[in-house]
mmCIF file of C-alpha atoms and ligand atoms in Angstrom:
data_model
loop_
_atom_site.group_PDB
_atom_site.id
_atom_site.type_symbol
_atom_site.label_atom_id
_atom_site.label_comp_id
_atom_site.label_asym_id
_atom_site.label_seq_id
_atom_site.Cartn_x
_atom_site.Cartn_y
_atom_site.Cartn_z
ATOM 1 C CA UNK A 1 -5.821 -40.338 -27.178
ATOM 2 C CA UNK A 2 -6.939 -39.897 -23.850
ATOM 3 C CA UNK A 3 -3.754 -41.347 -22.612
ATOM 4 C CA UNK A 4 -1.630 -38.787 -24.468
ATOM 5 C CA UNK A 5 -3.410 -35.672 -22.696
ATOM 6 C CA UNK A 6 -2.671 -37.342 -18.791
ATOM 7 C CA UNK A 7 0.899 -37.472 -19.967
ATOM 8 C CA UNK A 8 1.018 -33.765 -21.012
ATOM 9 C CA UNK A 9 -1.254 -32.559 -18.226
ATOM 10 C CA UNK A 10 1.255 -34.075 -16.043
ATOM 11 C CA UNK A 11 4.114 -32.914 -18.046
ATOM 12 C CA UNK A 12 3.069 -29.172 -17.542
ATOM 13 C CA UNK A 13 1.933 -29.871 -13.901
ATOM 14 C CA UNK A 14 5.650 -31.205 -12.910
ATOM 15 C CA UNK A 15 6.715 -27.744 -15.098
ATOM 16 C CA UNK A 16 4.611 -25.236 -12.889
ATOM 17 C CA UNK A 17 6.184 -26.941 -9.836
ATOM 18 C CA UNK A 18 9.814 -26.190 -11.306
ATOM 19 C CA UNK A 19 8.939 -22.683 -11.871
ATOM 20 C CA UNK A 20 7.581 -22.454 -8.220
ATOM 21 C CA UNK A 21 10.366 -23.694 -6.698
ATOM 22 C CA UNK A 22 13.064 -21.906 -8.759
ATOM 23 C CA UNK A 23 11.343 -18.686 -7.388
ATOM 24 C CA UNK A 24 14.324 -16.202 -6.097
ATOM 25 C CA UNK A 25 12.116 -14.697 -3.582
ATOM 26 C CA UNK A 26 8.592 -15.526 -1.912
ATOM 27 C CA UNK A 27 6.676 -12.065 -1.413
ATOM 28 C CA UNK A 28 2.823 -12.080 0.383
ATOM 29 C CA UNK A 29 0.102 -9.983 -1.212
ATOM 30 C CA UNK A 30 0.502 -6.551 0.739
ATOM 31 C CA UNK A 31 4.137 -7.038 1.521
ATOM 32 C CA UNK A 32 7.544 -6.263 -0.012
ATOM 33 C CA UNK A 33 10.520 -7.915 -1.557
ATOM 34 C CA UNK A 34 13.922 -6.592 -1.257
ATOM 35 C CA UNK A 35 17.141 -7.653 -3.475
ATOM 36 C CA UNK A 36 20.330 -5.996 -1.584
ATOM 37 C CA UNK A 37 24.057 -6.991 -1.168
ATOM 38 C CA UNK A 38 25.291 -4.679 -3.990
ATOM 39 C CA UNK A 39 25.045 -1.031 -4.623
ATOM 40 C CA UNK A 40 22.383 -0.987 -7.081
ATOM 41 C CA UNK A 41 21.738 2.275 -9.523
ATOM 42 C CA UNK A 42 18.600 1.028 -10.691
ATOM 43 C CA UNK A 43 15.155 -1.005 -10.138
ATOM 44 C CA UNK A 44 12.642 -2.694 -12.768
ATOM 45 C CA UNK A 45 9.566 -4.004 -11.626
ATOM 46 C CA UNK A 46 5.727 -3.619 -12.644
ATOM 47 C CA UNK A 47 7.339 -1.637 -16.075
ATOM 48 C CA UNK A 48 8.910 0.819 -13.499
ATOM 49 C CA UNK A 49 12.251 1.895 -13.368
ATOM 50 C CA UNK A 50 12.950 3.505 -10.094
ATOM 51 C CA UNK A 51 15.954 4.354 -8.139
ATOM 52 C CA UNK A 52 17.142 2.063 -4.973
ATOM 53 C CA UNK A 53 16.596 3.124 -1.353
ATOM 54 C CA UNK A 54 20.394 3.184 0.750
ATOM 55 C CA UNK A 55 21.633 1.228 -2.222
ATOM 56 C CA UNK A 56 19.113 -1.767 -2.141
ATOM 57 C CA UNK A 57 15.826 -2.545 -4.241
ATOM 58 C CA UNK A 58 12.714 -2.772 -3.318
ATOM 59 C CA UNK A 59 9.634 -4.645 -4.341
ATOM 60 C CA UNK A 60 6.616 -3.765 -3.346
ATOM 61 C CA UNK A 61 3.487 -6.068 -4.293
ATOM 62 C CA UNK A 62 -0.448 -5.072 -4.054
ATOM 63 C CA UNK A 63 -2.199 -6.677 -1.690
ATOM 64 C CA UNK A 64 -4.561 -8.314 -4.189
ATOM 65 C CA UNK A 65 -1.572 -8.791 -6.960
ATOM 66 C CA UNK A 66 -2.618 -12.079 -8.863
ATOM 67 C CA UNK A 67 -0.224 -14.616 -7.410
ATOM 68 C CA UNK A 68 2.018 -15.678 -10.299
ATOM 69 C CA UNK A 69 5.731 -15.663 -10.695
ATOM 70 C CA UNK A 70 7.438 -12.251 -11.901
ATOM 71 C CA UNK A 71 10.693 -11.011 -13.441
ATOM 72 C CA UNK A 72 12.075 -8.145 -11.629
ATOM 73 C CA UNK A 73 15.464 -6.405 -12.177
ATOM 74 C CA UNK A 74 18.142 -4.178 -11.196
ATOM 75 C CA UNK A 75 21.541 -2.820 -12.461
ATOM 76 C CA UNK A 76 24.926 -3.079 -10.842
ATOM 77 C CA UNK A 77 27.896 -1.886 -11.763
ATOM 78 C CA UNK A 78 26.009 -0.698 -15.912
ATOM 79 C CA UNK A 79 25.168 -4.611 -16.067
ATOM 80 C CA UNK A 80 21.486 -5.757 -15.748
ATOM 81 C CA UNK A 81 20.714 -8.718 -13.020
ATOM 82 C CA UNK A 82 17.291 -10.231 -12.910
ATOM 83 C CA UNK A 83 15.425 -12.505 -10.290
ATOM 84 C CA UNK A 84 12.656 -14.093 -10.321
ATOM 85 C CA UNK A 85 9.492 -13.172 -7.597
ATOM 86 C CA UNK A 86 6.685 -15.347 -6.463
ATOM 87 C CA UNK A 87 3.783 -13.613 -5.122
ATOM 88 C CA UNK A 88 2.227 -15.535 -2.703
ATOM 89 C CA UNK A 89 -1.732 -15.443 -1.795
ATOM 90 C CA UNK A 90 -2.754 -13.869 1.309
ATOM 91 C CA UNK A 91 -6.608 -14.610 2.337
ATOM 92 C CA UNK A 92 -8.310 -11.862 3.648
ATOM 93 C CA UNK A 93 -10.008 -12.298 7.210
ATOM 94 C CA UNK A 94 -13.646 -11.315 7.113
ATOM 95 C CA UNK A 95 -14.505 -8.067 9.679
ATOM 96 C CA UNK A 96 -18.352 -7.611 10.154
ATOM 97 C CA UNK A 97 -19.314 -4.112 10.965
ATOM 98 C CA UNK A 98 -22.698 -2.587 12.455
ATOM 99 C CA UNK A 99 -22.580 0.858 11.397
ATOM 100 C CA UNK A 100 -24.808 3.324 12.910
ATOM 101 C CA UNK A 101 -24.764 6.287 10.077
ATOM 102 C CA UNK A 102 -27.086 4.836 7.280
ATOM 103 C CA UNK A 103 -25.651 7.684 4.758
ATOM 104 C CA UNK A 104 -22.538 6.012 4.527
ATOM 105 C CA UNK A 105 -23.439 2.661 4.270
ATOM 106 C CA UNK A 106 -26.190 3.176 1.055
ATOM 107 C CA UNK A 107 -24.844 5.985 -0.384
ATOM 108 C CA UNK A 108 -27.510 8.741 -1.837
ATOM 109 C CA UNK A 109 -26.928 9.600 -5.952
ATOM 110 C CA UNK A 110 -25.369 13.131 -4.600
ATOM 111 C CA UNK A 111 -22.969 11.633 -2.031
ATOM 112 C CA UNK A 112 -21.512 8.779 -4.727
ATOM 113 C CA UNK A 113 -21.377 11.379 -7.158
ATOM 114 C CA UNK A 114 -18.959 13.087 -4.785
ATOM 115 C CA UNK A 115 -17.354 9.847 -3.660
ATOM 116 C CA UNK A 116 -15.796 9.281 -7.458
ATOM 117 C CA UNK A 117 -14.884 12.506 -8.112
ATOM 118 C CA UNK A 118 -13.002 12.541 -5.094
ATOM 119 C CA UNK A 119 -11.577 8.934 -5.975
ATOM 120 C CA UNK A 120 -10.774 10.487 -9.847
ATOM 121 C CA UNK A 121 -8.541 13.160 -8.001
ATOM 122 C CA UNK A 122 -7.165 10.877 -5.558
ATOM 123 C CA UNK A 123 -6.156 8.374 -8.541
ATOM 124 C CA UNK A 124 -4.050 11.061 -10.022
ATOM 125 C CA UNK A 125 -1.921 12.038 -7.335
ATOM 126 C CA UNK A 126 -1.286 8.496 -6.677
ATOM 127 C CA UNK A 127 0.122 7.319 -10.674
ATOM 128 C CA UNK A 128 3.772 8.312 -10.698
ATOM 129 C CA UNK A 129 4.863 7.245 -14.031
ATOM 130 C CA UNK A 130 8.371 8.667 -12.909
ATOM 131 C CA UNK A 131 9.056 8.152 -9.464
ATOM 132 C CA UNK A 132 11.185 11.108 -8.322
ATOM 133 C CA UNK A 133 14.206 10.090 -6.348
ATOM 134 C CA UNK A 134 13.576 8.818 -2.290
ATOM 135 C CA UNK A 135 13.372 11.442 -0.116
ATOM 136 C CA UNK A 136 13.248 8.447 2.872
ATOM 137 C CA UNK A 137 15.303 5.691 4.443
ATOM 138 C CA UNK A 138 13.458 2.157 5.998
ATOM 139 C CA UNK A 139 12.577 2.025 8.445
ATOM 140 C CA UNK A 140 10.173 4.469 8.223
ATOM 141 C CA UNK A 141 9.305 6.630 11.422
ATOM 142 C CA UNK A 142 5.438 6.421 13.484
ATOM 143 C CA UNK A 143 2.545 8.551 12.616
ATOM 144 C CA UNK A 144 1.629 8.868 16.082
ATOM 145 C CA UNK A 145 3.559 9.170 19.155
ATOM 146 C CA UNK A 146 3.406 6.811 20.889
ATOM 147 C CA UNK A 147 1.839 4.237 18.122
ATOM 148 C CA UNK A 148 -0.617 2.011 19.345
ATOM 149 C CA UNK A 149 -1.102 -1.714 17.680
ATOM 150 C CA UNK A 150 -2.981 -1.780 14.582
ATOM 151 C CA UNK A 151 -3.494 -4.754 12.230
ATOM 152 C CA UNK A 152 -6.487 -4.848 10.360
ATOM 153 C CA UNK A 153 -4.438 -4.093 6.773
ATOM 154 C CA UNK A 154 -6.351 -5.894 4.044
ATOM 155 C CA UNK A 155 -9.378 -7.104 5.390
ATOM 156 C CA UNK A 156 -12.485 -7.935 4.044
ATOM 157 C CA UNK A 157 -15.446 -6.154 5.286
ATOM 158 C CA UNK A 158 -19.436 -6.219 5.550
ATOM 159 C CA UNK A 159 -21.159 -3.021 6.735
ATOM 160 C CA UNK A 160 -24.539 -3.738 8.120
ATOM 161 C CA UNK A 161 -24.043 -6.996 6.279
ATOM 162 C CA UNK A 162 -23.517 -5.260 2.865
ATOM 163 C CA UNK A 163 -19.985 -6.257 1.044
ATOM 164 C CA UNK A 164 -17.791 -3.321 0.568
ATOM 165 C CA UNK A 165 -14.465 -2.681 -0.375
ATOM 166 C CA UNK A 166 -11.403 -4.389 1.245
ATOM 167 C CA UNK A 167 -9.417 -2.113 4.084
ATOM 168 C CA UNK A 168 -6.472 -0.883 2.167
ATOM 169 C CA UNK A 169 -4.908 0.698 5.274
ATOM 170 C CA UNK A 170 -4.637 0.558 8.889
ATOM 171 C CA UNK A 171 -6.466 2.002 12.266
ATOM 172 C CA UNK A 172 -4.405 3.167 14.510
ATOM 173 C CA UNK A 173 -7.115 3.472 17.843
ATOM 174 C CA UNK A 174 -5.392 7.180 19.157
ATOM 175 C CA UNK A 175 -6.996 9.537 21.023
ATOM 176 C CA UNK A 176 -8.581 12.866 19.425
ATOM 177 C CA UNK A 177 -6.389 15.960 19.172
ATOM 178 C CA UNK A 178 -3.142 13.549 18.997
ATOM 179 C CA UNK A 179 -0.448 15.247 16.336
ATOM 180 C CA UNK A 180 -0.676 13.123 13.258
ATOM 181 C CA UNK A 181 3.158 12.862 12.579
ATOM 182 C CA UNK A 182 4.436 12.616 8.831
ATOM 183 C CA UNK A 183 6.416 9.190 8.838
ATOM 184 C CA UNK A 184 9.103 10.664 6.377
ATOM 185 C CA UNK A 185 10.291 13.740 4.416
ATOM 186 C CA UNK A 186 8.334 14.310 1.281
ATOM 187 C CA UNK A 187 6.013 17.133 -0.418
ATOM 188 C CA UNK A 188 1.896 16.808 0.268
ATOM 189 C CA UNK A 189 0.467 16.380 -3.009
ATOM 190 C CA UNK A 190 -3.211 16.499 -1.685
ATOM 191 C CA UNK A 191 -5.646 17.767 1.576
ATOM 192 C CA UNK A 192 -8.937 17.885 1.315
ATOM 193 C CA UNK A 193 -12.290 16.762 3.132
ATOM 194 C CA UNK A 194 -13.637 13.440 1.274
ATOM 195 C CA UNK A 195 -16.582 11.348 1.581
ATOM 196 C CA UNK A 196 -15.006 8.416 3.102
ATOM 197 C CA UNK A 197 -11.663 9.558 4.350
ATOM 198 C CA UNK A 198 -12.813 12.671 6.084
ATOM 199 C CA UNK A 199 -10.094 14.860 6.080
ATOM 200 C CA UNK A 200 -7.611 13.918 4.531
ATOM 201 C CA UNK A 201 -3.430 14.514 4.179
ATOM 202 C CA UNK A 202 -1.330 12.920 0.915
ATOM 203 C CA UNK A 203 2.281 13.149 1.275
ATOM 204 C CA UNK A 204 4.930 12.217 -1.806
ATOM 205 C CA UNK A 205 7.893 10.981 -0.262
ATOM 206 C CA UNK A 206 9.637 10.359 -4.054
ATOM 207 C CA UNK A 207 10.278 6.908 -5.515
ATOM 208 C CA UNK A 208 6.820 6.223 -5.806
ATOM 209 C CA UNK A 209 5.851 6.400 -2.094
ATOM 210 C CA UNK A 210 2.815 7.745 -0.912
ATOM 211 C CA UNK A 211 1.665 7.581 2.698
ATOM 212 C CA UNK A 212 -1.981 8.732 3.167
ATOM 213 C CA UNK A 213 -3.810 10.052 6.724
ATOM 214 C CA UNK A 214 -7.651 10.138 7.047
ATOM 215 C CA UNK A 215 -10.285 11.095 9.091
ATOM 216 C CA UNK A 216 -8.273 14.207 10.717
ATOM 217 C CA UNK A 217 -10.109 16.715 12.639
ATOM 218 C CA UNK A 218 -7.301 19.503 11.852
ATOM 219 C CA UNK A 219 -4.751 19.823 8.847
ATOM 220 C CA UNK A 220 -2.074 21.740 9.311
ATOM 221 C CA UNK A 221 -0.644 21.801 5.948
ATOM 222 C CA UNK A 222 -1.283 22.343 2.112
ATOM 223 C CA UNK A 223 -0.413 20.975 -1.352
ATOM 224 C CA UNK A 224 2.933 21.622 -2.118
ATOM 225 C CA UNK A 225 4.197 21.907 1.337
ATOM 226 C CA UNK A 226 7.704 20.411 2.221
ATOM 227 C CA UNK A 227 7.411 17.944 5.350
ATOM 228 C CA UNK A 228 10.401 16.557 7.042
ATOM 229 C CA UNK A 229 10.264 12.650 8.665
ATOM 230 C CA UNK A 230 8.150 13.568 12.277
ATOM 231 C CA UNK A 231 6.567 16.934 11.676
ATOM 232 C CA UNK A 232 2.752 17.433 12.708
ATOM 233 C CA UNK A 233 0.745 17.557 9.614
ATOM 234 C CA UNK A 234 -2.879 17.871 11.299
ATOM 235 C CA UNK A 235 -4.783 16.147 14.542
ATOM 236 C CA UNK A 236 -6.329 12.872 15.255
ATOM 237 C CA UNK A 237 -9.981 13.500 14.471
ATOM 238 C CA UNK A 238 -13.105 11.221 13.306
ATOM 239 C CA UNK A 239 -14.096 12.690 10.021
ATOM 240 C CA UNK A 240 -15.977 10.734 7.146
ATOM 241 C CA UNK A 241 -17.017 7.310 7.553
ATOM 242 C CA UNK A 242 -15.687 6.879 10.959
ATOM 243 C CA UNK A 243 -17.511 6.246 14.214
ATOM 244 C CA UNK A 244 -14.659 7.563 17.137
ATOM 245 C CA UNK A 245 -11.456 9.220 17.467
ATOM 246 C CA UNK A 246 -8.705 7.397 15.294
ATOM 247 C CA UNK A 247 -5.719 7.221 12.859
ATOM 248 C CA UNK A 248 -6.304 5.820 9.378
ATOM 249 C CA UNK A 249 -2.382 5.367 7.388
ATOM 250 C CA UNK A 250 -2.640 4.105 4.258
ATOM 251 C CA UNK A 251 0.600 3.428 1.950
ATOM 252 C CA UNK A 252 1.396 3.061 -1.663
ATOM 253 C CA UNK A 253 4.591 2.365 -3.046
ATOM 254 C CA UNK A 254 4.873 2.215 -6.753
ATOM 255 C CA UNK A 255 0.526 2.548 -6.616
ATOM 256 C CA UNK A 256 0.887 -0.744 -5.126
ATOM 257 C CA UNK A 257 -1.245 -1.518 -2.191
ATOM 258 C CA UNK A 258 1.157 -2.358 1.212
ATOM 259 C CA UNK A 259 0.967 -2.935 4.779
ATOM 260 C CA UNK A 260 2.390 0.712 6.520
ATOM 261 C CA UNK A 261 3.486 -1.461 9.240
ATOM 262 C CA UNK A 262 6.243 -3.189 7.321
ATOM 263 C CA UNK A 263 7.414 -0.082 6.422
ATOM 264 C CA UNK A 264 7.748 1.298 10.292
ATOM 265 C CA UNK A 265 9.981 -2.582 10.248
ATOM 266 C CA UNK A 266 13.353 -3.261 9.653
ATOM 267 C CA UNK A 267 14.041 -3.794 6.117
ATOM 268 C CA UNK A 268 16.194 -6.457 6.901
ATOM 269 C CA UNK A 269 13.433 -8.466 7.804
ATOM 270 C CA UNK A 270 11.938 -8.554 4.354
ATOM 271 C CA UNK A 271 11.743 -11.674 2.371
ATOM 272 C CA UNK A 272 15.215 -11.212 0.112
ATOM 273 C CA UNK A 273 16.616 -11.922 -2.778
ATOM 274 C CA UNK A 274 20.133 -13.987 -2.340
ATOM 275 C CA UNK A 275 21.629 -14.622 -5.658
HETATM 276 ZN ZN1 LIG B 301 -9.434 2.713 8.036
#
């Protein structure tokens, strides 16, 4: 008997392996796939079906997707193709923070009341059941001129030693009163001044893409404003939970969580489907 389960345990280990390696495409937590080579009509991933970008699809994954393999699709000529993608685990490095305003570290009953009403509105702007068509080509263009490194996309972090959420964007370290530049054309679907994000600019950009900009000290525009790819949508400011002068981007493509610096890349550089 206990012979018999080895042999099947080892059965469906050698199985997994298969299905690992006959993965069409690797893709990191945070990162995106692309499938290209073909002038595609349409894309399927996550349930979505959303229209390719220059004629090539693209896959974005969440930076905390559960790594697994996953079907993903496009059509070609009115004839279906499917791949299959492997999302691969990315571990988060740890970033401890002392942070000097108490407030925003133990929130009081009024400010997390605020905090998730804010977060309710914020939720809605970002599910687009129907991705409207692009409105942008990769790579995208720089929120800041010129763009200083950033790199601290996904990390984990403790403020005063307390666990809080991961960083689901990146800080860009320039100067206050720098134009914050929208990185492509697109319609803001939200302003306001939040809790955490100070304030705060959400632009559309169609298929899904939303690029976000906190902690402002200026806003120059207002929902339902048309943007094109470099225009100044407020100023560099340190607003909300935010100790000096800097530029939070944030980016979600298909409400997937991704790094905004791949998007400011090449696309060619992405890890690609060849079949
Ligand atoms: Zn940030």
């Amino acid at each position: 008997m206990m012979k018999k389960t080895k042999i099947l345990l080892a059965t469906a280990l050698l199985a997994l392996s298969a299905s690992v390696l006959a993965a069409d495409v690797q893709v990191e937590q945070g990162a995106i796939g692309r499938w290209a080579g073909a002038e595609a009509t349409n894309c399927f991933f996550l349930g979505k079906s959303y229209k390719p970008v220059d004629g090539a699809c693209y896959y974005p994954v969440d930076m905390a997707k559960r790594p697994a393999v996953y079907e993903i699709a496009r059509t070609v000529n009115g004839v279906l193709e499917t791949a299959s993608l492997e999302v691969i685990e990315k571990p988060c490095e740890l970033e401890e923070i002392d942070f000097p305003k108490e407030e925003y570290v133990n929130l009081s009953p009024e400010d997390a009341n605020r905090h998730w009403g804010e977060q309710a509105e914020v939720k809605s702007v970002l599910r687009q059941t129907r991705p409207r068509d692009p409105e942008f080509s990769l790579a995208l263009g720089k929120p800041s001129s010129p763009l200083p490194n950033g790199d601290n996309f996904g990390v984990c972090r403790k403020f005063n030693d307390i666990d809080k959420n991961r960083h689901t964007g990146i800080d860009y370290p320039v100067g206050m009163g720098n134009n914050v530049l929208s990185v492509a054309a697109g319609t803001v679907s939200l302003t306001g001044d939040h809790f955490f994000s100070g304030q705060s600019v959400y632009v559309n950009h169609g298929n899904g893409l939303t690029t976000m900009y906190f902690h402002l000290s200026e806003i120059n525009v207002a929902k339902g404003d048309k943007v094109q790819k470099g225009d100044s949508i407020g100023k560099i400011g340190s607003t909300g939970r935010s100790t000096g002068p800097h530029l939070h981007l944030g980016a979600r493509w298909l409400n997937q969580r991704i790094n905004p610096n791949l998007l400011m890349t090449d696309p060619a550089s992405y890890p690609q489907v060849n079949k």
